[in-house]
Amino acid sequence: MKLEAQDPRNTTSTCIATVVGLTGARLRLRLDGSDNKNDFWRLVDSAEIQPIGNCEKNGGMLQPPLGFRLNASSWPMFLLKTLNGAEMAPIRIFHKEPPSPSHNFFKMGMKLEAVDRKNPHFICPATIGEVRGSEVLVTFDGWRGAFDYWCRFDSRDIFPVGWCSLTGDNLQPPGTKVCIYLNKNGSTGPHLDKKKVQQLPDHFGPARASMVLQQAVQACIDCAYHQKTVFSFLKQGHGGAVISAVFDREQHTLNLPAVNSITYVLRFLEKLCHNLRSDNLFGNQPFTQTHLSLSTTEYSHSHDRYLPGETFALGNSLARSLEPHSDSMDSTLNPTNLVSTSQNLRNPGYRPLLPSCGLPLSTASAVRRLCSRGSDRRDASRLSGRDPSSWTVEDVMQFVREADPQFGPHADLFRKHEIDGKALLLLRSDTMMKYMGLKLGPALKLCYHIDRLKQGKF
């Protein structure tokens, strides 16, 4: 359905929006003419959404959203085409926003349910941590301040306990250290590029189960020779995080299912990896090495050995023991429908990274010589020699991963905030801390690498 909505990034503008998702009493909205990276959520009775025609009725004009993808002069024609034949949200389904409470009655220690503003599709158990006048500090149970925020006592992002149960929304479980480990020496199968897998972090999390699942699935997509292949094994879920893939010259998004434990995360990944023929890729314990790894060279691929800890065995017997009957999560994975991938189409992907410490000079030299026998020419970073200001968001994510393997978990933030090459060169540590949620250490390190990039030393 189409409706009018305030642009959350430019609140003086009223734009055309499309309802692209529903959960409980909330709408997921996308401004027409914008991309799918700036979706936002509103309650069904929000004063910021109105039926089509309300703006004109009150003497205003509909505006293009901030970041309108076409030329500004094409907006009138775009507007006509967008509304022509579209399904308009009828006036009868709009409700007036309720009046605000007269006073702040919150007290420290009170329990509530609240929107996670860093991941606004989630509503989570929370506690009032502090009260200052009309402001309250929302702290999320089990998360040690990582997602806390201050808001007014009448904020529409906070709800009484039982709200999700009443409205049919998904209440996330309290925070627990969920952490999934990657077996970089495991079988990557015919669909995942082993060199790109080597560039991933050793683990995803600790974070909420839904976010760990999102990071792991997105990593599989990013490491695929053809992203469409991985995407074809997934079905639209409900209540979980969003993953994206680029194929057929378009960006495609999909909701994962809501998961609340490491068991279900591993079970989902087991089924996905089975379809990708990359079994034993993930586990719930670190994969340790029997000797020094030479990282991403072909030599290490054939010689390194990992001793898995307690891993989630990838087989049908364990899936049956965990859950004797099918459930909604099973339905979010398509049946195995393997897409043939020619070995000749494989993309070399990322350039190899050598260990930064603990490697004898003679060994390091040998590795470099080994890499230089033609592989440097094939595997060199596709960023080399290119003007950073021309980089795409994907290029920036690659730069972040290559600058330091420890930055791997932060790479998705650059996708989320649409940081391309030009934006990267403007980043400062305070910006990354305030708007991207980075801690001081990683922010300073990234600034160091960005400064080197500006000096042409990358």
mmCIF file of C-alpha atoms in Angstrom, residues 185-396:
data_model
loop_
_atom_site.group_PDB
_atom_site.id
_atom_site.type_symbol
_atom_site.label_atom_id
_atom_site.label_comp_id
_atom_site.label_asym_id
_atom_site.label_seq_id
_atom_site.Cartn_x
_atom_site.Cartn_y
_atom_site.Cartn_z
ATOM 1 C CA ASN A 185 39.822 -25.041 6.742
ATOM 2 C CA GLY A 186 36.440 -26.675 6.296
ATOM 3 C CA SER A 187 35.005 -27.597 2.927
ATOM 4 C CA THR A 188 33.753 -24.515 1.094
ATOM 5 C CA GLY A 189 32.155 -26.582 -1.657
ATOM 6 C CA PRO A 190 31.626 -25.509 -5.271
ATOM 7 C CA HIS A 191 29.732 -22.296 -4.538
ATOM 8 C CA LEU A 192 31.891 -20.392 -2.005
ATOM 9 C CA ASP A 193 35.243 -18.794 -2.832
ATOM 10 C CA LYS A 194 37.766 -20.217 -0.356
ATOM 11 C CA LYS A 195 39.995 -17.151 -0.632
ATOM 12 C CA LYS A 196 37.107 -14.900 0.408
ATOM 13 C CA VAL A 197 36.180 -17.254 3.247
ATOM 14 C CA GLN A 198 39.749 -16.900 4.522
ATOM 15 C CA GLN A 199 39.216 -13.146 4.818
ATOM 16 C CA LEU A 200 36.224 -13.522 7.144
ATOM 17 C CA PRO A 201 36.532 -13.151 10.919
ATOM 18 C CA ASP A 202 37.084 -16.322 12.953
ATOM 19 C CA HIS A 203 33.700 -15.907 14.606
ATOM 20 C CA PHE A 204 30.409 -14.018 14.409
ATOM 21 C CA GLY A 205 29.205 -12.490 17.684
ATOM 22 C CA PRO A 206 28.864 -12.405 20.551
ATOM 23 C CA ALA A 207 25.526 -10.804 19.770
ATOM 24 C CA ARG A 208 21.844 -11.618 19.653
ATOM 25 C CA ALA A 209 21.082 -14.902 17.943
ATOM 26 C CA SER A 210 19.250 -13.146 15.097
ATOM 27 C CA MET A 211 22.220 -10.864 14.408
ATOM 28 C CA VAL A 212 24.721 -13.738 14.525
ATOM 29 C CA LEU A 213 22.586 -15.609 11.992
ATOM 30 C CA GLN A 214 22.396 -12.514 9.787
ATOM 31 C CA GLN A 215 26.186 -12.044 9.870
ATOM 32 C CA ALA A 216 26.868 -15.693 9.047
ATOM 33 C CA VAL A 217 24.353 -15.894 6.182
ATOM 34 C CA GLN A 218 25.483 -12.528 4.779
ATOM 35 C CA ALA A 219 29.079 -13.791 4.889
ATOM 36 C CA CYS A 220 28.065 -16.836 2.819
ATOM 37 C CA ILE A 221 26.424 -14.540 0.270
ATOM 38 C CA ASP A 222 29.419 -12.183 0.129
ATOM 39 C CA CYS A 223 31.812 -15.117 -0.385
ATOM 40 C CA ALA A 224 29.784 -16.785 -3.132
ATOM 41 C CA TYR A 225 31.025 -16.957 -6.693
ATOM 42 C CA HIS A 226 27.456 -16.055 -7.641
ATOM 43 C CA GLN A 227 25.356 -14.410 -4.924
ATOM 44 C CA LYS A 228 22.175 -15.519 -6.657
ATOM 45 C CA THR A 229 23.107 -19.129 -5.907
ATOM 46 C CA VAL A 230 23.091 -18.661 -2.125
ATOM 47 C CA PHE A 231 20.026 -16.422 -2.305
ATOM 48 C CA SER A 232 18.121 -19.145 -4.184
ATOM 49 C CA PHE A 233 18.404 -21.468 -1.175
ATOM 50 C CA LEU A 234 16.640 -18.998 1.138
ATOM 51 C CA LYS A 235 12.959 -18.247 1.560
ATOM 52 C CA GLN A 236 11.339 -15.175 3.032
ATOM 53 C CA GLY A 237 11.214 -15.481 6.821
ATOM 54 C CA HIS A 238 9.451 -13.429 9.466
ATOM 55 C CA GLY A 239 10.708 -11.331 12.353
ATOM 56 C CA GLY A 240 14.437 -11.799 11.770
ATOM 57 C CA ALA A 241 17.252 -9.667 10.411
ATOM 58 C CA VAL A 242 17.593 -8.651 6.746
ATOM 59 C CA ILE A 243 20.220 -9.974 4.339
ATOM 60 C CA SER A 244 20.957 -8.670 0.849
ATOM 61 C CA ALA A 245 22.484 -9.881 -2.396
ATOM 62 C CA VAL A 246 23.316 -8.250 -5.709
ATOM 63 C CA PHE A 247 22.498 -10.102 -8.926
ATOM 64 C CA ASP A 248 20.743 -9.440 -12.215
ATOM 65 C CA ARG A 249 21.959 -5.827 -11.842
ATOM 66 C CA GLU A 250 19.733 -5.290 -8.801
ATOM 67 C CA GLN A 251 19.988 -5.511 -5.045
ATOM 68 C CA HIS A 252 17.646 -8.046 -3.463
ATOM 69 C CA THR A 253 16.722 -8.287 0.231
ATOM 70 C CA LEU A 254 15.156 -11.013 2.335
ATOM 71 C CA ASN A 255 14.078 -11.429 5.947
ATOM 72 C CA LEU A 256 15.572 -14.325 7.882
ATOM 73 C CA PRO A 257 13.460 -16.160 10.460
ATOM 74 C CA ALA A 258 13.427 -15.054 14.086
ATOM 75 C CA VAL A 259 15.772 -17.281 16.108
ATOM 76 C CA ASN A 260 16.385 -17.209 19.839
ATOM 77 C CA SER A 261 19.181 -19.691 20.547
ATOM 78 C CA ILE A 262 22.516 -20.914 19.249
ATOM 79 C CA THR A 263 20.910 -24.305 18.591
ATOM 80 C CA TYR A 264 18.533 -22.869 16.015
ATOM 81 C CA VAL A 265 21.222 -20.658 14.473
ATOM 82 C CA LEU A 266 23.430 -23.703 13.946
ATOM 83 C CA ARG A 267 20.538 -25.756 12.681
ATOM 84 C CA PHE A 268 19.670 -23.117 10.080
ATOM 85 C CA LEU A 269 23.327 -22.839 8.996
ATOM 86 C CA GLU A 270 23.599 -26.621 8.828
ATOM 87 C CA LYS A 271 20.758 -26.799 6.300
ATOM 88 C CA LEU A 272 22.112 -23.888 4.270
ATOM 89 C CA CYS A 273 25.641 -25.318 4.184
ATOM 90 C CA HIS A 274 24.286 -28.727 3.219
ATOM 91 C CA ASN A 275 22.612 -27.117 0.205
ATOM 92 C CA LEU A 276 25.856 -25.323 -0.625
ATOM 93 C CA ARG A 277 27.812 -28.566 -0.182
ATOM 94 C CA SER A 278 30.075 -26.811 2.322
ATOM 95 C CA ASP A 279 29.489 -29.013 5.362
ATOM 96 C CA ASN A 280 31.322 -28.511 8.689
ATOM 97 C CA LEU A 281 31.829 -24.791 8.047
ATOM 98 C CA PHE A 282 30.354 -23.513 11.332
ATOM 99 C CA GLY A 283 30.520 -24.650 14.962
ATOM 100 C CA ASN A 284 29.793 -23.392 18.465
ATOM 101 C CA GLN A 285 33.409 -23.769 19.641
ATOM 102 C CA PRO A 286 36.649 -22.296 18.205
ATOM 103 C CA PHE A 287 38.454 -24.314 15.557
ATOM 104 C CA THR A 288 42.108 -24.557 16.628
ATOM 105 C CA GLN A 289 45.105 -25.244 14.393
ATOM 106 C CA THR A 290 47.662 -27.971 14.878
ATOM 107 C CA HIS A 291 50.475 -25.773 13.560
ATOM 108 C CA LEU A 292 51.143 -22.265 12.311
ATOM 109 C CA SER A 293 48.842 -21.312 9.506
ATOM 110 C CA LEU A 294 50.232 -19.570 6.453
ATOM 111 C CA SER A 295 46.887 -17.855 6.076
ATOM 112 C CA THR A 296 45.309 -17.456 2.675
ATOM 113 C CA THR A 297 47.894 -18.934 0.321
ATOM 114 C CA GLU A 298 47.159 -22.075 -1.618
ATOM 115 C CA TYR A 299 49.954 -23.736 0.394
ATOM 116 C CA SER A 300 48.003 -23.338 3.596
ATOM 117 C CA HIS A 301 44.859 -24.698 1.973
ATOM 118 C CA SER A 302 46.496 -28.062 1.426
ATOM 119 C CA HIS A 303 48.623 -28.289 4.594
ATOM 120 C CA ASP A 304 46.750 -26.665 7.504
ATOM 121 C CA ARG A 305 44.695 -28.889 9.793
ATOM 122 C CA TYR A 306 42.132 -27.779 12.334
ATOM 123 C CA LEU A 307 41.065 -29.664 15.438
ATOM 124 C CA PRO A 308 37.415 -28.822 16.005
ATOM 125 C CA GLY A 309 36.084 -28.406 19.484
ATOM 126 C CA GLU A 310 32.487 -29.299 20.262
ATOM 127 C CA THR A 311 30.922 -28.648 16.900
ATOM 128 C CA PHE A 312 27.408 -28.935 15.555
ATOM 129 C CA ALA A 313 27.592 -32.070 13.446
ATOM 130 C CA LEU A 314 26.253 -31.347 10.006
ATOM 131 C CA GLY A 315 23.958 -34.235 9.272
ATOM 132 C CA ASN A 316 20.301 -35.207 9.132
ATOM 133 C CA SER A 317 20.479 -37.331 12.304
ATOM 134 C CA LEU A 318 21.194 -34.371 14.581
ATOM 135 C CA ALA A 319 18.541 -32.220 12.955
ATOM 136 C CA ARG A 320 16.000 -34.949 13.693
ATOM 137 C CA SER A 321 17.163 -35.277 17.280
ATOM 138 C CA LEU A 322 16.829 -31.537 17.836
ATOM 139 C CA GLU A 323 13.357 -31.235 16.387
ATOM 140 C CA PRO A 324 11.283 -34.296 15.399
ATOM 141 C CA HIS A 325 8.901 -32.282 13.273
ATOM 142 C CA SER A 326 9.275 -29.481 10.748
ATOM 143 C CA ASP A 327 8.805 -25.913 11.875
ATOM 144 C CA SER A 328 8.604 -22.400 10.440
ATOM 145 C CA MET A 329 12.387 -22.095 10.298
ATOM 146 C CA ASP A 330 12.653 -25.119 7.997
ATOM 147 C CA SER A 331 10.382 -23.388 5.518
ATOM 148 C CA THR A 332 12.772 -20.462 5.152
ATOM 149 C CA LEU A 333 15.331 -22.657 3.423
ATOM 150 C CA ASN A 334 14.532 -23.825 -0.088
ATOM 151 C CA PRO A 335 14.998 -27.518 -0.875
ATOM 152 C CA THR A 336 18.405 -28.355 -2.282
ATOM 153 C CA ASN A 337 18.427 -26.999 -5.789
ATOM 154 C CA LEU A 338 22.095 -26.804 -6.516
ATOM 155 C CA VAL A 339 23.075 -24.473 -9.303
ATOM 156 C CA SER A 340 25.944 -25.704 -11.430
ATOM 157 C CA THR A 341 28.979 -23.482 -11.165
ATOM 158 C CA SER A 342 31.765 -23.747 -13.679
ATOM 159 C CA GLN A 343 35.205 -23.843 -12.112
ATOM 160 C CA ASN A 344 36.338 -21.511 -14.859
ATOM 161 C CA LEU A 345 33.998 -18.761 -13.635
ATOM 162 C CA ARG A 346 35.584 -18.487 -10.206
ATOM 163 C CA ASN A 347 36.648 -15.005 -9.225
ATOM 164 C CA PRO A 348 40.046 -14.699 -7.458
ATOM 165 C CA GLY A 349 38.407 -12.288 -4.991
ATOM 166 C CA TYR A 350 40.453 -10.808 -2.187
ATOM 167 C CA ARG A 351 44.212 -10.524 -2.069
ATOM 168 C CA PRO A 352 46.008 -12.729 0.461
ATOM 169 C CA LEU A 353 46.885 -11.354 3.873
ATOM 170 C CA LEU A 354 50.053 -12.542 5.633
ATOM 171 C CA PRO A 355 50.151 -12.972 9.412
ATOM 172 C CA SER A 356 51.313 -9.780 11.097
ATOM 173 C CA CYS A 357 53.186 -11.461 13.912
ATOM 174 C CA GLY A 358 54.677 -14.756 15.000
ATOM 175 C CA LEU A 359 55.948 -15.663 11.536
ATOM 176 C CA PRO A 360 59.739 -16.069 11.094
ATOM 177 C CA LEU A 361 61.185 -13.804 8.439
ATOM 178 C CA SER A 362 62.419 -16.756 6.423
ATOM 179 C CA THR A 363 58.972 -18.300 6.423
ATOM 180 C CA ALA A 364 57.319 -15.006 5.518
ATOM 181 C CA SER A 365 59.758 -14.575 2.639
ATOM 182 C CA ALA A 366 59.026 -18.080 1.454
ATOM 183 C CA VAL A 367 55.305 -17.401 1.532
ATOM 184 C CA ARG A 368 55.760 -14.189 -0.414
ATOM 185 C CA ARG A 369 57.819 -16.030 -3.013
ATOM 186 C CA LEU A 370 55.179 -18.722 -3.163
ATOM 187 C CA CYS A 371 52.471 -16.117 -3.676
ATOM 188 C CA SER A 372 54.500 -14.228 -6.258
ATOM 189 C CA ARG A 373 54.655 -17.141 -8.685
ATOM 190 C CA GLY A 374 51.848 -15.729 -10.715
ATOM 191 C CA SER A 375 49.313 -15.674 -7.914
ATOM 192 C CA ASP A 376 49.981 -12.034 -7.008
ATOM 193 C CA ARG A 377 48.964 -11.066 -10.502
ATOM 194 C CA ARG A 378 45.789 -13.100 -10.216
ATOM 195 C CA ASP A 379 44.896 -12.417 -6.561
ATOM 196 C CA ALA A 380 45.937 -8.795 -6.144
ATOM 197 C CA SER A 381 43.226 -6.660 -4.640
ATOM 198 C CA ARG A 382 40.866 -5.245 -7.209
ATOM 199 C CA LEU A 383 41.174 -1.956 -5.309
ATOM 200 C CA SER A 384 44.872 -1.561 -6.133
ATOM 201 C CA GLY A 385 45.592 1.484 -8.264
ATOM 202 C CA ARG A 386 41.993 2.707 -8.256
ATOM 203 C CA ASP A 387 40.948 6.130 -7.056
ATOM 204 C CA PRO A 388 39.362 5.554 -3.611
ATOM 205 C CA SER A 389 36.758 8.221 -4.307
ATOM 206 C CA SER A 390 35.359 5.951 -7.047
ATOM 207 C CA TRP A 391 34.926 2.942 -4.743
ATOM 208 C CA THR A 392 31.517 1.379 -4.252
ATOM 209 C CA VAL A 393 30.142 0.327 -0.860
ATOM 210 C CA GLU A 394 31.329 -3.232 -1.563
ATOM 211 C CA ASP A 395 34.829 -1.892 -2.334
ATOM 212 C CA VAL A 396 34.854 -0.039 0.979
#
